[in-house]
């Protein structure tokens, strides 16, 4: 089963072909990130214009040759959540291709897509699982009982983890996107640990909610501290909270696996801390972490999600839905 995935929810334009939901045949990601770096954030109208120019070359490159169309069983596309102008580029292109090629079209919730990066590896996760989905727009704990069966357990009340890194990196003049910039600065810190402590918001509160917006204020109040050390401490604070809540959820829901997903899952400190704390906890859970390049936005996980949730919808009934949540599940009927 070969699926062509298309993803344009944020500032990437991506296409990929995945076989049987697990094997990447090709994956192409074009990003307008460098253009946005100048402004310290995404300008939606500019992102969409770049995507409109990139979408056909990116799909053509993922396909390789015209003949490959015959080997496709379906097309899958991100319908939301995301920026409306960006989503429309992928959704309308996918509808046109589905009709022209006479292939089924499978609408995919971007958040569900991120989770399926964990199926693009040799090591298939056992279910049920607790998913920590942390990206620029989302910080959520999700209970995945089965394919297509997702329950929201908790999430951020304000800024997402990636958004917190992006905003703090801007305050510290470390560049954009902030997550990798904070990580690099933290790796370069020479200040001894312990000379400053940022808050760990909600870490000891009951429940599974996060709140990261206060860290911006805390970071801007301590600007006289060495920026690299501040980045180090910020990374410690965010990952401490994420790891603690994830482990508590894994215990409460008695799951077999913990899955990381989303751009922030590329963070090495988060990966190491999660592995170490799971080990220390004695819980019988296996940690799954996608390869680095599959954590941030791409189309391979969209194609993978479609293979495990193969519910085509007539193209004419599919629309972009900017405000889709995990509780909307697969977006079967868009
Ligand atoms: O999943 P993604 O590519 O796009 C969204 O759906 O939002 O995530 C992008 C987010 C950005 O906030 C970026 O700063 C963060 O992921 N990020 C990281 C790292 N790489 C990307 N955060 C921490 N450490 C990283 N290495
Ligand atoms: Zn994403």
GROMACS .gro file of C-alpha atoms in nm, residues 91-239:
model
  149
   91UNK     CA    1  -0.572   2.062   0.072
   92UNK     CA    2  -0.678   2.207  -0.264
   93UNK     CA    3  -0.375   2.055  -0.442
   94UNK     CA    4  -0.450   1.713  -0.291
   95UNK     CA    5  -0.816   1.737  -0.398
   96UNK     CA    6  -0.715   1.822  -0.754
   97UNK     CA    7  -0.465   1.533  -0.771
   98UNK     CA    8  -0.710   1.286  -0.619
   99UNK     CA    9  -0.972   1.377  -0.882
  100UNK     CA   10  -0.726   1.387  -1.174
  101UNK     CA   11  -0.557   1.058  -1.083
  102UNK     CA   12  -0.874   0.889  -0.960
  103UNK     CA   13  -0.714   0.793  -0.627
  104UNK     CA   14  -0.889   0.798  -0.285
  105UNK     CA   15  -0.816   1.100  -0.064
  106UNK     CA   16  -0.762   1.056   0.311
  107UNK     CA   17  -0.790   1.370   0.531
  108UNK     CA   18  -0.547   1.371   0.824
  109UNK     CA   19  -0.540   1.569   1.149
  110UNK     CA   20  -0.187   1.714   1.175
  111UNK     CA   21  -0.168   1.623   1.547
  112UNK     CA   22  -0.252   1.260   1.471
  113UNK     CA   23   0.010   1.274   1.195
  114UNK     CA   24   0.287   1.378   1.437
  115UNK     CA   25   0.211   1.073   1.654
  116UNK     CA   26   0.262   0.834   1.360
  117UNK     CA   27   0.627   0.941   1.321
  118UNK     CA   28   0.668   0.665   1.582
  119UNK     CA   29   0.555   0.401   1.330
  120UNK     CA   30   0.823   0.497   1.076
  121UNK     CA   31   1.089   0.301   1.264
  122UNK     CA   32   1.177  -0.068   1.306
  123UNK     CA   33   1.036  -0.074   1.655
  124UNK     CA   34   0.652  -0.079   1.650
  125UNK     CA   35   0.495   0.077   1.963
  126UNK     CA   36   0.267  -0.137   2.179
  127UNK     CA   37  -0.070   0.014   2.272
  128UNK     CA   38  -0.215   0.165   2.486
  129UNK     CA   39   0.032   0.452   2.494
  130UNK     CA   40   0.067   0.796   2.647
  131UNK     CA   41   0.181   1.045   2.384
  132UNK     CA   42   0.361   1.366   2.474
  133UNK     CA   43   0.297   1.586   2.171
  134UNK     CA   44   0.511   1.898   2.195
  135UNK     CA   45   0.545   2.140   1.905
  136UNK     CA   46   0.536   2.509   1.826
  137UNK     CA   47   0.158   2.518   1.856
  138UNK     CA   48   0.078   2.229   2.092
  139UNK     CA   49   0.178   2.074   2.423
  140UNK     CA   50  -0.054   1.786   2.492
  141UNK     CA   51  -0.073   1.456   2.672
  142UNK     CA   52  -0.284   1.212   2.474
  143UNK     CA   53  -0.401   0.862   2.561
  144UNK     CA   54  -0.384   0.644   2.249
  145UNK     CA   55  -0.579   0.324   2.318
  146UNK     CA   56  -0.574   0.203   1.961
  147UNK     CA   57  -0.524   0.327   1.607
  148UNK     CA   58  -0.765   0.615   1.559
  149UNK     CA   59  -0.861   0.618   1.929
  150UNK     CA   60  -0.718   0.932   2.091
  151UNK     CA   61  -0.824   1.097   2.419
  152UNK     CA   62  -0.698   1.435   2.537
  153UNK     CA   63  -0.556   1.392   2.887
  154UNK     CA   64  -0.414   1.740   2.946
  155UNK     CA   65  -0.236   2.025   2.775
  156UNK     CA   66  -0.109   2.376   2.793
  157UNK     CA   67  -0.329   2.652   2.929
  158UNK     CA   68  -0.129   2.916   2.744
  159UNK     CA   69   0.199   2.889   2.548
  160UNK     CA   70   0.311   2.559   2.397
  161UNK     CA   71   0.657   2.425   2.489
  162UNK     CA   72   0.800   2.510   2.147
  163UNK     CA   73   0.638   2.853   2.158
  164UNK     CA   74   0.802   2.911   2.498
  165UNK     CA   75   1.143   2.825   2.349
  166UNK     CA   76   1.073   3.044   2.044
  167UNK     CA   77   0.966   3.345   2.254
  168UNK     CA   78   1.246   3.312   2.510
  169UNK     CA   79   1.505   3.274   2.232
  170UNK     CA   80   1.379   3.601   2.090
  171UNK     CA   81   1.414   3.772   2.431
  172UNK     CA   82   1.770   3.635   2.455
  173UNK     CA   83   1.853   3.725   2.091
  174UNK     CA   84   1.941   3.364   2.015
  175UNK     CA   85   1.762   3.341   1.680
  176UNK     CA   86   1.470   3.156   1.522
  177UNK     CA   87   1.342   2.887   1.550
  178UNK     CA   88   1.403   2.910   1.922
  179UNK     CA   89   1.407   2.541   2.024
  180UNK     CA   90   1.727   2.445   1.840
  181UNK     CA   91   1.882   2.784   1.933
  182UNK     CA   92   1.809   2.732   2.305
  183UNK     CA   93   1.945   2.377   2.283
  184UNK     CA   94   2.268   2.494   2.118
  185UNK     CA   95   2.317   2.778   2.370
  186UNK     CA   96   2.250   2.536   2.658
  187UNK     CA   97   2.514   2.299   2.521
  188UNK     CA   98   2.762   2.587   2.524
  189UNK     CA   99   2.699   2.713   2.878
  190UNK     CA  100   3.001   2.740   3.104
  191UNK     CA  101   2.828   2.887   3.409
  192UNK     CA  102   2.813   2.643   3.704
  193UNK     CA  103   2.468   2.500   3.756
  194UNK     CA  104   2.261   2.622   4.050
  195UNK     CA  105   2.323   2.997   4.043
  196UNK     CA  106   1.973   3.067   3.913
  197UNK     CA  107   1.652   2.869   3.926
  198UNK     CA  108   1.352   2.933   3.703
  199UNK     CA  109   1.006   2.816   3.812
  200UNK     CA  110   0.874   2.472   3.710
  201UNK     CA  111   0.511   2.580   3.646
  202UNK     CA  112   0.238   2.343   3.777
  203UNK     CA  113   0.490   2.064   3.838
  204UNK     CA  114   0.340   1.963   4.171
  205UNK     CA  115  -0.023   2.047   4.088
  206UNK     CA  116  -0.264   1.758   4.039
  207UNK     CA  117  -0.384   1.699   3.681
  208UNK     CA  118  -0.208   1.707   3.349
  209UNK     CA  119  -0.211   2.071   3.247
  210UNK     CA  120   0.093   2.276   3.153
  211UNK     CA  121   0.154   2.651   3.166
  212UNK     CA  122   0.467   2.790   3.004
  213UNK     CA  123   0.381   3.155   2.947
  214UNK     CA  124   0.519   3.268   3.286
  215UNK     CA  125   0.868   3.152   3.188
  216UNK     CA  126   0.894   3.439   2.936
  217UNK     CA  127   0.854   3.690   3.217
  218UNK     CA  128   1.095   3.499   3.439
  219UNK     CA  129   1.354   3.492   3.159
  220UNK     CA  130   1.317   3.862   3.075
  221UNK     CA  131   1.358   3.955   3.445
  222UNK     CA  132   1.694   3.779   3.465
  223UNK     CA  133   1.851   3.922   3.153
  224UNK     CA  134   2.174   4.004   3.332
  225UNK     CA  135   2.245   3.631   3.366
  226UNK     CA  136   2.469   3.481   3.098
  227UNK     CA  137   2.230   3.394   2.805
  228UNK     CA  138   2.375   3.047   2.755
  229UNK     CA  139   2.319   2.960   3.119
  230UNK     CA  140   1.968   3.103   3.109
  231UNK     CA  141   1.899   2.886   2.803
  232UNK     CA  142   2.032   2.584   2.993
  233UNK     CA  143   1.809   2.653   3.294
  234UNK     CA  144   1.506   2.718   3.071
  235UNK     CA  145   1.559   2.384   2.898
  236UNK     CA  146   1.585   2.217   3.241
  237UNK     CA  147   1.265   2.384   3.366
  238UNK     CA  148   1.054   2.293   3.059
  239UNK     CA  149   1.181   1.935   3.036
   0.00000   0.00000   0.00000
